[in-house]
Structure formats: C-alpha cells, structure tokens
Coordinates of C-alpha atoms and ligand atoms in Angstrom, one line a residue:
M1 CA -59.9 -108.1 30.5
N2 CA -62.6 -106.9 32.7
E3 CA -61.6 -103.6 34.3
D4 CA -65.0 -102.7 35.9
W5 CA -63.5 -102.6 39.4
K6 CA -61.5 -99.5 38.4
F7 CA -64.7 -97.5 38.2
E8 CA -66.1 -98.5 41.6
K9 CA -64.6 -95.7 43.5
R10 CA -65.7 -93.1 41.0
R11 CA -69.2 -94.5 41.0
S12 CA -69.5 -94.3 44.7
R13 CA -68.3 -90.7 44.6
L14 CA -71.0 -89.9 42.1
V15 CA -73.5 -91.3 44.5
D16 CA -72.2 -89.0 47.2
E17 CA -72.4 -86.1 44.8
L18 CA -76.1 -86.9 43.9
R19 CA -76.9 -87.1 47.6
E20 CA -75.3 -83.7 48.2
K21 CA -77.4 -82.3 45.3
G22 CA -80.6 -83.4 47.0
I23 CA -81.3 -87.0 45.9
S24 CA -82.6 -88.8 49.0
D25 CA -84.3 -92.0 47.8
E26 CA -81.9 -94.7 49.0
R27 CA -83.3 -97.2 46.4
V28 CA -82.3 -94.8 43.6
L29 CA -78.9 -94.1 45.1
A30 CA -78.3 -97.8 45.5
A31 CA -79.2 -98.5 41.9
I32 CA -76.9 -95.8 40.6
G33 CA -74.2 -97.3 42.9
Q34 CA -74.6 -100.5 41.0
V35 CA -75.2 -99.7 37.3
P36 CA -71.9 -99.5 35.4
R37 CA -72.4 -96.2 33.6
H38 CA -69.0 -96.5 31.9
R39 CA -70.5 -99.4 29.9
F40 CA -73.2 -97.1 28.5
V41 CA -70.9 -94.3 27.2
E42 CA -68.6 -94.2 24.2
Q43 CA -65.0 -95.3 24.6
A44 CA -63.9 -91.7 24.1
F45 CA -65.8 -90.5 27.1
L46 CA -64.9 -93.3 29.5
G47 CA -62.9 -91.0 31.7
R48 CA -66.0 -88.8 32.2
A49 CA -68.5 -91.6 32.7
Y50 CA -69.0 -90.8 36.4
N51 CA -69.0 -87.0 36.1
D52 CA -72.5 -85.6 36.7
E53 CA -72.9 -84.6 33.1
A54 CA -74.8 -85.6 29.9
L55 CA -72.5 -87.1 27.3
P56 CA -72.9 -87.7 23.5
I57 CA -73.9 -91.2 22.4
G58 CA -73.8 -90.5 18.7
L59 CA -76.6 -89.6 16.3
K60 CA -76.9 -86.3 18.1
Q61 CA -78.4 -87.9 21.2
T62 CA -77.1 -88.0 24.7
I63 CA -77.0 -90.2 27.8
S64 CA -78.9 -88.1 30.4
Q65 CA -77.0 -86.4 33.2
P66 CA -76.9 -88.7 36.3
Y67 CA -78.7 -86.1 38.4
T68 CA -81.6 -86.1 35.8
V69 CA -81.8 -89.9 35.8
A70 CA -81.8 -89.8 39.6
F71 CA -84.4 -87.0 39.7
Q72 CA -86.8 -88.8 37.3
S73 CA -86.3 -92.2 39.0
Q74 CA -86.9 -90.6 42.4
T75 CA -90.1 -88.9 41.3
L76 CA -91.4 -92.0 39.5
A77 CA -90.5 -94.1 42.5
P78 CA -91.1 -97.5 41.0
E79 CA -92.0 -100.3 43.4
R80 CA -90.5 -103.8 42.8
G81 CA -92.4 -105.6 40.1
E82 CA -94.2 -102.5 38.7
R83 CA -94.5 -102.2 35.0
I84 CA -92.7 -99.1 33.7
L85 CA -92.6 -97.8 30.1
E86 CA -89.7 -95.6 29.1
I87 CA -89.8 -93.5 26.0
G88 CA -86.3 -92.8 24.6
T89 CA -84.0 -95.8 25.3
G90 CA -80.9 -94.0 24.1
S91 CA -77.9 -95.5 25.8
G92 CA -80.1 -97.8 28.0
Y93 CA -78.7 -96.3 31.2
Q94 CA -82.0 -95.0 32.6
A95 CA -83.7 -98.3 31.8
A96 CA -80.9 -100.2 33.6
V97 CA -81.3 -98.0 36.7
L98 CA -85.1 -98.7 36.8
S99 CA -84.5 -102.4 36.2
E100 CA -81.9 -102.4 39.0
M101 CA -84.6 -100.9 41.3
G102 CA -86.7 -104.0 40.6
A103 CA -89.1 -102.5 38.0
K104 CA -90.3 -104.5 34.9
V105 CA -89.0 -102.2 32.3
F106 CA -90.3 -101.7 28.7
T107 CA -88.5 -99.2 26.6
V108 CA -89.0 -97.7 23.1
E109 CA -86.4 -96.0 20.9
R110 CA -87.0 -94.4 17.5
M111 CA -83.5 -94.5 16.1
K112 CA -82.5 -97.9 14.7
G113 CA -78.8 -97.2 15.2
L114 CA -79.3 -96.8 19.0
F115 CA -81.8 -99.6 19.3
D116 CA -79.4 -102.0 17.6
R117 CA -76.6 -101.1 19.9
T118 CA -78.5 -100.8 23.2
S119 CA -80.7 -103.9 23.1
P120 CA -77.8 -106.3 23.1
L121 CA -75.9 -104.2 25.6
L122 CA -78.7 -104.4 28.2
K123 CA -79.0 -108.1 27.6
S124 CA -75.2 -108.7 27.9
L125 CA -75.2 -106.8 31.2
G126 CA -78.0 -109.1 32.5
Y127 CA -80.8 -106.5 32.6
H128 CA -84.2 -108.1 31.7
V129 CA -85.5 -105.1 29.9
K130 CA -88.0 -105.4 27.0
T131 CA -86.8 -103.2 24.1
R132 CA -88.7 -102.0 21.0
F133 CA -87.7 -100.1 17.9
G134 CA -90.6 -97.7 17.2
D135 CA -92.2 -94.3 17.8
G136 CA -92.6 -93.9 21.5
M137 CA -95.4 -91.4 21.1
E138 CA -97.5 -94.4 20.4
G139 CA -96.5 -96.1 23.6
W140 CA -96.5 -99.9 23.7
A141 CA -100.2 -101.0 23.5
A142 CA -99.4 -104.7 23.7
F143 CA -98.0 -104.3 27.2
A144 CA -100.3 -101.5 28.5
P145 CA -101.5 -100.5 31.0
F146 CA -98.4 -99.3 32.9
D147 CA -97.9 -98.3 36.5
G148 CA -95.6 -95.6 35.3
I149 CA -94.3 -94.0 32.2
I150 CA -91.0 -92.1 32.0
V151 CA -90.3 -89.9 29.0
T152 CA -86.6 -89.1 28.6
A153 CA -86.9 -86.6 25.7
G154 CA -88.4 -83.1 25.8
A155 CA -92.1 -83.1 24.7
L156 CA -94.0 -80.0 23.4
D157 CA -97.1 -81.1 25.3
L158 CA -98.6 -84.2 27.0
P159 CA -98.9 -87.1 24.5
E160 CA -102.5 -88.3 24.9
T161 CA -101.8 -91.9 23.7
L162 CA -99.3 -92.3 26.5
L163 CA -101.7 -90.9 29.1
N164 CA -104.2 -93.5 28.0
Q165 CA -101.7 -96.3 28.6
L166 CA -101.5 -95.4 32.3
K167 CA -103.3 -97.8 34.7
K168 CA -106.7 -96.6 35.7
P169 CA -107.3 -96.2 39.5
E170 CA -109.2 -99.2 40.9
G171 CA -110.8 -99.2 44.3
T172 CA -108.1 -98.1 46.8
K173 CA -105.3 -98.5 44.2
S174 CA -104.2 -95.3 42.7
G175 CA -103.8 -94.9 38.9
G176 CA -100.6 -94.8 36.9
R177 CA -98.2 -91.8 36.8
M178 CA -96.0 -90.3 34.2
I179 CA -92.9 -88.2 34.5
I180 CA -92.2 -86.1 31.5
P181 CA -90.3 -83.0 30.6
V182 CA -92.6 -80.5 28.8
G183 CA -91.7 -77.3 27.0
P184 CA -89.9 -75.7 24.0
R185 CA -86.6 -76.9 22.7
H186 CA -84.3 -74.8 24.9
E187 CA -85.9 -75.7 28.3
Q188 CA -88.5 -78.0 29.7
T189 CA -90.4 -78.2 33.0
M190 CA -90.5 -81.6 34.5
R191 CA -94.1 -82.7 35.1
L192 CA -95.6 -85.5 37.1
V193 CA -99.0 -86.5 35.8
M194 CA -101.3 -88.8 37.7
R195 CA -104.3 -90.7 36.5
V196 CA -106.8 -89.9 39.3
E197 CA -110.0 -91.0 37.5
N198 CA -110.7 -93.0 34.4
D199 CA -110.7 -89.8 32.3
Q200 CA -109.1 -87.4 34.7
F201 CA -105.4 -86.5 35.1
E202 CA -103.7 -84.3 37.7
S203 CA -100.4 -82.7 36.9
I204 CA -97.7 -81.0 39.1
E205 CA -94.8 -79.0 37.8
L206 CA -91.3 -79.7 39.1
D207 CA -87.9 -78.3 38.2
A208 CA -86.5 -77.1 34.9
F209 CA -84.4 -79.4 32.7
R210 CA -83.0 -79.5 29.2
F211 CA -83.5 -82.6 27.1
V212 CA -83.0 -83.6 23.4
P213 CA -86.4 -83.3 21.7
L214 CA -89.1 -86.0 21.6
L215 CA -89.7 -86.5 17.9
G216 CA -92.3 -88.6 15.9
K217 CA -91.6 -91.4 13.4
T218 CA -88.7 -93.8 13.4
V219 CA -85.3 -93.3 11.7
G220 CA -83.0 -96.0 10.2
Ligands
SAH301 N1 -83.0 -92.5 28.5 C1 -81.8 -92.3 27.7 C2 -81.8 -90.8 27.3 C3 -81.5 -90.7 25.8 S1 -81.8 -89.2 25.1 C4 -80.5 -92.7 28.4 O1 -80.6 -93.1 29.6 O2 -79.5 -92.7 27.8 C5 -83.4 -89.3 24.4 C6 -83.7 -90.5 23.5 O3 -85.1 -90.4 23.1 C7 -82.9 -90.4 22.2 O4 -82.3 -91.7 22.0 C8 -83.9 -90.2 21.1 O5 -83.6 -90.9 19.9 C9 -85.2 -90.8 21.7 N2 -86.5 -90.4 21.2 C10 -86.9 -89.1 20.8 N3 -88.1 -89.1 20.4 C11 -88.6 -90.4 20.5 C12 -89.8 -91.1 20.2 N4 -90.8 -90.4 19.7 N5 -89.9 -92.4 20.4 C13 -88.8 -93.1 20.9 N6 -87.7 -92.5 21.2 C14 -87.5 -91.2 21.0

C-alpha cells in the first residue's frame, strides 16, 4: 500500500525549518516540498527521513542533510533546462531535488552497490536523471559542457577535469559554475567556482560543511 501521504505534513515542516535556517530560494523550497525523502532512506531510518540530518545509506555513505542539499541547490541555482552534473549520486536525493527544479541532471557514482540501487529508484519515482557508474573525478565528457557541476563529497582540492567540463562564457552568456566542498577530511569549505574566461576561474568561499570524502576509482 502506498503510504506516502503520511509523510506530507512532516515534509512541509522540514520546509519551514529550512526557511527558518536561512534558505530563501522558493524554487528550492518547493522542490524539497515535493521530493519524497523517505523513499531515499533505509527502512530503519524512515521515522527520521524529515529530520534535518544526514543519515546512513550503507557502504559507509550518507544521504546529505536537507540543509546542505538546500544550500548547495540554492547556490547552484539551476534554471529550467540547464545541464547539471552531480558527482556522488549516493541515495539520489540531491539529483531528484535538482530534477524537480527542472534541471537536466547527469549524476555519477563510484560505488556499484549504490549505483545499482539508486538508478532504478530514480526511474521508478519518475525522475529523468541520467546515471552513470564511474569515477566522478573524470566528470562525464560525453555530455559536457555543463552549465553547472555540483560535487556532493569533500574534495582535497579543485578537480581540474571537472573545471574543464564547465561551459565557457560566450558573448553575454556567463560560463558554467561549480559548487564543491573543499578541504581536509574533518571539515570542508563550500566553494563556488565560476568560469569567467576560457582559461580563467573565479572562486568564492562560503560556509563550512562536513562531507564524506571524494575518492578516486570505482568500487564493486
Ligand atoms: N548526493 C548524495 C550524497 C551522497 S554522499 C545524496 O543526495 O544522497 C557522497 C557520495 O559520493 C557517496 O555515495 C560516494 O560513494 C560518492 N563518491 C565519492 N567519491 C566519488 C567519485 N570520485 N566519483 C563518484 N562518486 C563519488
């Protein structure tokens, strides 16, 4: 039996909570108000699906905290139809939120166990997200360039291959942008990097976050 309706109230409370915490982009809030986060968490954590917390998804990985998803989505600010590459599919929740906002989402996951679970889940929920099993450090050359790249694991520094898959600025059109947490294992600073010229990038530092690490090579 479908019991999704039971979660609606809790989901709208989560939206209120995110608003109180400073998320102001109505498109982001509307998307979070739509995406059934309880479908992206393990059965054991169903009761906590709409708490503003990260939760384990197996294989030592986590579904990001809703505030973090909202913050990254708000900073990335994808327009409808924009091509967005996500590194670190994990549960698929962040990809679903961006898709709900109208972006064309491409997402890469390095763990086969997560990829095999998440790809069919996104499909079954009706999200048209393109998923790939591979090392996200390499980006996704076949679908590049991207309007935006969102990295949802902590990087030690800026991966050059990803920077090069951002759209170049053209005439009055600005180049692509990337939102990425950068720093050592215990804490990262969220950075927004913009391609301002063919070979020139500008970066601003935002708040501190804590992510699972961005690692190379695939597993499984
Ligand atoms: N966006 C996810 C967050 C998952 S946690 C969500 O909404 O649930 C980060 C994910 O990044 C993990 O699944 C981890 O396996 C993956 N990851 C880490 N390094 C990676 C890499 N180099 N390429 C692709 N995925 C990577």
